Amino acid sequence: MRMMMKARMDTQMSNRVTKGGAMPDSVKAAIERLKPEAAYFTPEGGRSMILVFDMQDSSELPSIADPFFQEMGADVTFEPVMNLDELQRGLAALK
């Protein structure tokens, strides 16, 4: 299932990670593991990262979110999302 993950990082904790030089490695590890179709970085609510990726099973949630909790004190949310083709298939099923 296509998921959108938002990780809003605690400013003080992410400042320490950034100043210590570990931020690029943390972001790279998440990108390599999840292989997102899209990755966005924004100052929304502080340092934030939005990844859109395919999740095979909900049991993956803890291992995906935990590094953000531990390393950056992040508030992490997950939402199922669709692209246009998937929306059109879903709407066609309503007929």
PDB file of C-alpha atoms in Angstrom:
ATOM      1  CA  MET A   1       0.000   0.000   0.000  1.00  0.00           C
ATOM      2  CA  ARG A   2       1.245   3.442  -0.898  1.00  0.00           C
ATOM      3  CA  MET A   3       1.898   5.396   2.299  1.00  0.00           C
ATOM      4  CA  MET A   4       2.836   8.968   3.076  1.00  0.00           C
ATOM      5  CA  MET A   5       5.002   9.379   6.131  1.00  0.00           C
ATOM      6  CA  LYS A   6       5.526  12.771   7.723  1.00  0.00           C
ATOM      7  CA  ALA A   7       8.323  13.113  10.253  1.00  0.00           C
ATOM      8  CA  ARG A   8       8.304  16.446  12.103  1.00  0.00           C
ATOM      9  CA  MET A   9      11.565  16.557  14.016  1.00  0.00           C
ATOM     10  CA  ASP A  10      12.077  18.134  17.411  1.00  0.00           C
ATOM     11  CA  THR A  11      14.121  21.278  16.777  1.00  0.00           C
ATOM     12  CA  GLN A  12      16.609  20.862  19.614  1.00  0.00           C
ATOM     13  CA  MET A  13      17.220  17.158  19.014  1.00  0.00           C
ATOM     14  CA  SER A  14      17.529  17.614  15.256  1.00  0.00           C
ATOM     15  CA  ASN A  15      19.887  20.573  15.829  1.00  0.00           C
ATOM     16  CA  ARG A  16      22.216  18.248  17.753  1.00  0.00           C
ATOM     17  CA  VAL A  17      22.000  15.593  15.021  1.00  0.00           C
ATOM     18  CA  THR A  18      22.650  18.217  12.335  1.00  0.00           C
ATOM     19  CA  LYS A  19      25.563  19.859  14.173  1.00  0.00           C
ATOM     20  CA  GLY A  20      27.044  16.448  14.939  1.00  0.00           C
ATOM     21  CA  GLY A  21      27.023  15.640  11.226  1.00  0.00           C
ATOM     22  CA  ALA A  22      24.671  12.642  11.455  1.00  0.00           C
ATOM     23  CA  MET A  23      21.652  14.172   9.690  1.00  0.00           C
ATOM     24  CA  PRO A  24      22.780  13.253   6.153  1.00  0.00           C
ATOM     25  CA  ASP A  25      23.407   9.655   7.228  1.00  0.00           C
ATOM     26  CA  SER A  26      20.014   9.392   8.941  1.00  0.00           C
ATOM     27  CA  VAL A  27      18.182  10.750   5.907  1.00  0.00           C
ATOM     28  CA  LYS A  28      20.214   8.565   3.536  1.00  0.00           C
ATOM     29  CA  ALA A  29      19.456   5.448   5.606  1.00  0.00           C
ATOM     30  CA  ALA A  30      15.709   6.169   5.485  1.00  0.00           C
ATOM     31  CA  ILE A  31      15.799   6.787   1.731  1.00  0.00           C
ATOM     32  CA  GLU A  32      17.803   3.627   1.045  1.00  0.00           C
ATOM     33  CA  ARG A  33      15.549   1.489   3.216  1.00  0.00           C
ATOM     34  CA  LEU A  34      12.161   2.783   2.045  1.00  0.00           C
ATOM     35  CA  LYS A  35      13.049   3.588  -1.590  1.00  0.00           C
ATOM     36  CA  PRO A  36      10.379   6.307  -1.734  1.00  0.00           C
ATOM     37  CA  GLU A  37       8.810   7.380  -4.999  1.00  0.00           C
ATOM     38  CA  ALA A  38       8.931  10.928  -3.618  1.00  0.00           C
ATOM     39  CA  ALA A  39      10.848  12.656  -0.827  1.00  0.00           C
ATOM     40  CA  TYR A  40      10.200  16.223   0.282  1.00  0.00           C
ATOM     41  CA  PHE A  41      11.819  18.345   2.956  1.00  0.00           C
ATOM     42  CA  THR A  42      10.031  21.342   4.438  1.00  0.00           C
ATOM     43  CA  PRO A  43      10.191  23.704   7.397  1.00  0.00           C
ATOM     44  CA  GLU A  44       6.530  22.882   8.253  1.00  0.00           C
ATOM     45  CA  GLY A  45       6.410  22.660  12.049  1.00  0.00           C
ATOM     46  CA  GLY A  46      10.222  22.721  12.183  1.00  0.00           C
ATOM     47  CA  ARG A  47      12.404  20.340  10.210  1.00  0.00           C
ATOM     48  CA  SER A  48      10.077  17.965   8.404  1.00  0.00           C
ATOM     49  CA  MET A  49      10.447  15.161   5.909  1.00  0.00           C
ATOM     50  CA  ILE A  50       7.644  13.705   3.799  1.00  0.00           C
ATOM     51  CA  LEU A  51       8.196  10.353   2.106  1.00  0.00           C
ATOM     52  CA  VAL A  52       5.797   8.497  -0.188  1.00  0.00           C
ATOM     53  CA  PHE A  53       6.641   4.807  -0.372  1.00  0.00           C
ATOM     54  CA  ASP A  54       5.156   1.336  -0.707  1.00  0.00           C
ATOM     55  CA  MET A  55       4.516  -0.456   2.589  1.00  0.00           C
ATOM     56  CA  GLN A  56       4.090  -4.206   2.275  1.00  0.00           C
ATOM     57  CA  ASP A  57       2.755  -4.852   5.777  1.00  0.00           C
ATOM     58  CA  SER A  58       1.653  -2.749   8.747  1.00  0.00           C
ATOM     59  CA  SER A  59       4.167  -4.628  10.911  1.00  0.00           C
ATOM     60  CA  GLU A  60       6.810  -2.399   9.276  1.00  0.00           C
ATOM     61  CA  LEU A  61       5.520   0.698  11.103  1.00  0.00           C
ATOM     62  CA  PRO A  62       7.645   0.363  14.262  1.00  0.00           C
ATOM     63  CA  SER A  63      10.936  -0.220  12.456  1.00  0.00           C
ATOM     64  CA  ILE A  64      10.274   2.681  10.073  1.00  0.00           C
ATOM     65  CA  ALA A  65       9.244   5.210  12.727  1.00  0.00           C
ATOM     66  CA  ASP A  66      11.558   4.265  15.602  1.00  0.00           C
ATOM     67  CA  PRO A  67      14.790   5.747  14.202  1.00  0.00           C
ATOM     68  CA  PHE A  68      13.019   9.105  13.843  1.00  0.00           C
ATOM     69  CA  PHE A  69      11.679   8.869  17.407  1.00  0.00           C
ATOM     70  CA  GLN A  70      15.046   7.951  18.896  1.00  0.00           C
ATOM     71  CA  GLU A  71      17.422  10.069  16.833  1.00  0.00           C
ATOM     72  CA  MET A  72      15.365  13.222  16.345  1.00  0.00           C
ATOM     73  CA  GLY A  73      12.420  13.144  18.748  1.00  0.00           C
ATOM     74  CA  ALA A  74      10.144  13.248  15.702  1.00  0.00           C
ATOM     75  CA  ASP A  75       6.380  13.251  15.579  1.00  0.00           C
ATOM     76  CA  VAL A  76       5.731  10.633  12.882  1.00  0.00           C
ATOM     77  CA  THR A  77       2.438  10.080  11.078  1.00  0.00           C
ATOM     78  CA  PHE A  78       1.442   7.656   8.342  1.00  0.00           C
ATOM     79  CA  GLU A  79      -1.425   8.021   5.883  1.00  0.00           C
ATOM     80  CA  PRO A  80      -2.488   5.755   3.034  1.00  0.00           C
ATOM     81  CA  VAL A  81      -2.460   7.736  -0.222  1.00  0.00           C
ATOM     82  CA  MET A  82      -3.333   7.140  -3.881  1.00  0.00           C
ATOM     83  CA  ASN A  83      -2.050   8.393  -7.172  1.00  0.00           C
ATOM     84  CA  LEU A  84      -4.460   9.421  -9.945  1.00  0.00           C
ATOM     85  CA  ASP A  85      -4.595   5.964 -11.563  1.00  0.00           C
ATOM     86  CA  GLU A  86      -5.472   4.338  -8.230  1.00  0.00           C
ATOM     87  CA  LEU A  87      -8.160   6.937  -7.551  1.00  0.00           C
ATOM     88  CA  GLN A  88      -9.695   6.349 -10.958  1.00  0.00           C
ATOM     89  CA  ARG A  89      -9.768   2.564 -10.354  1.00  0.00           C
ATOM     90  CA  GLY A  90     -11.417   3.121  -6.992  1.00  0.00           C
ATOM     91  CA  LEU A  91     -14.029   5.464  -8.440  1.00  0.00           C
ATOM     92  CA  ALA A  92     -14.754   3.034 -11.286  1.00  0.00           C
ATOM     93  CA  ALA A  93     -15.544   0.377  -8.682  1.00  0.00           C
ATOM     94  CA  LEU A  94     -18.357   2.591  -7.384  1.00  0.00           C
ATOM     95  CA  LYS A  95     -20.359   2.205 -10.592  1.00  0.00           C
TER      96      LYS A  95
END
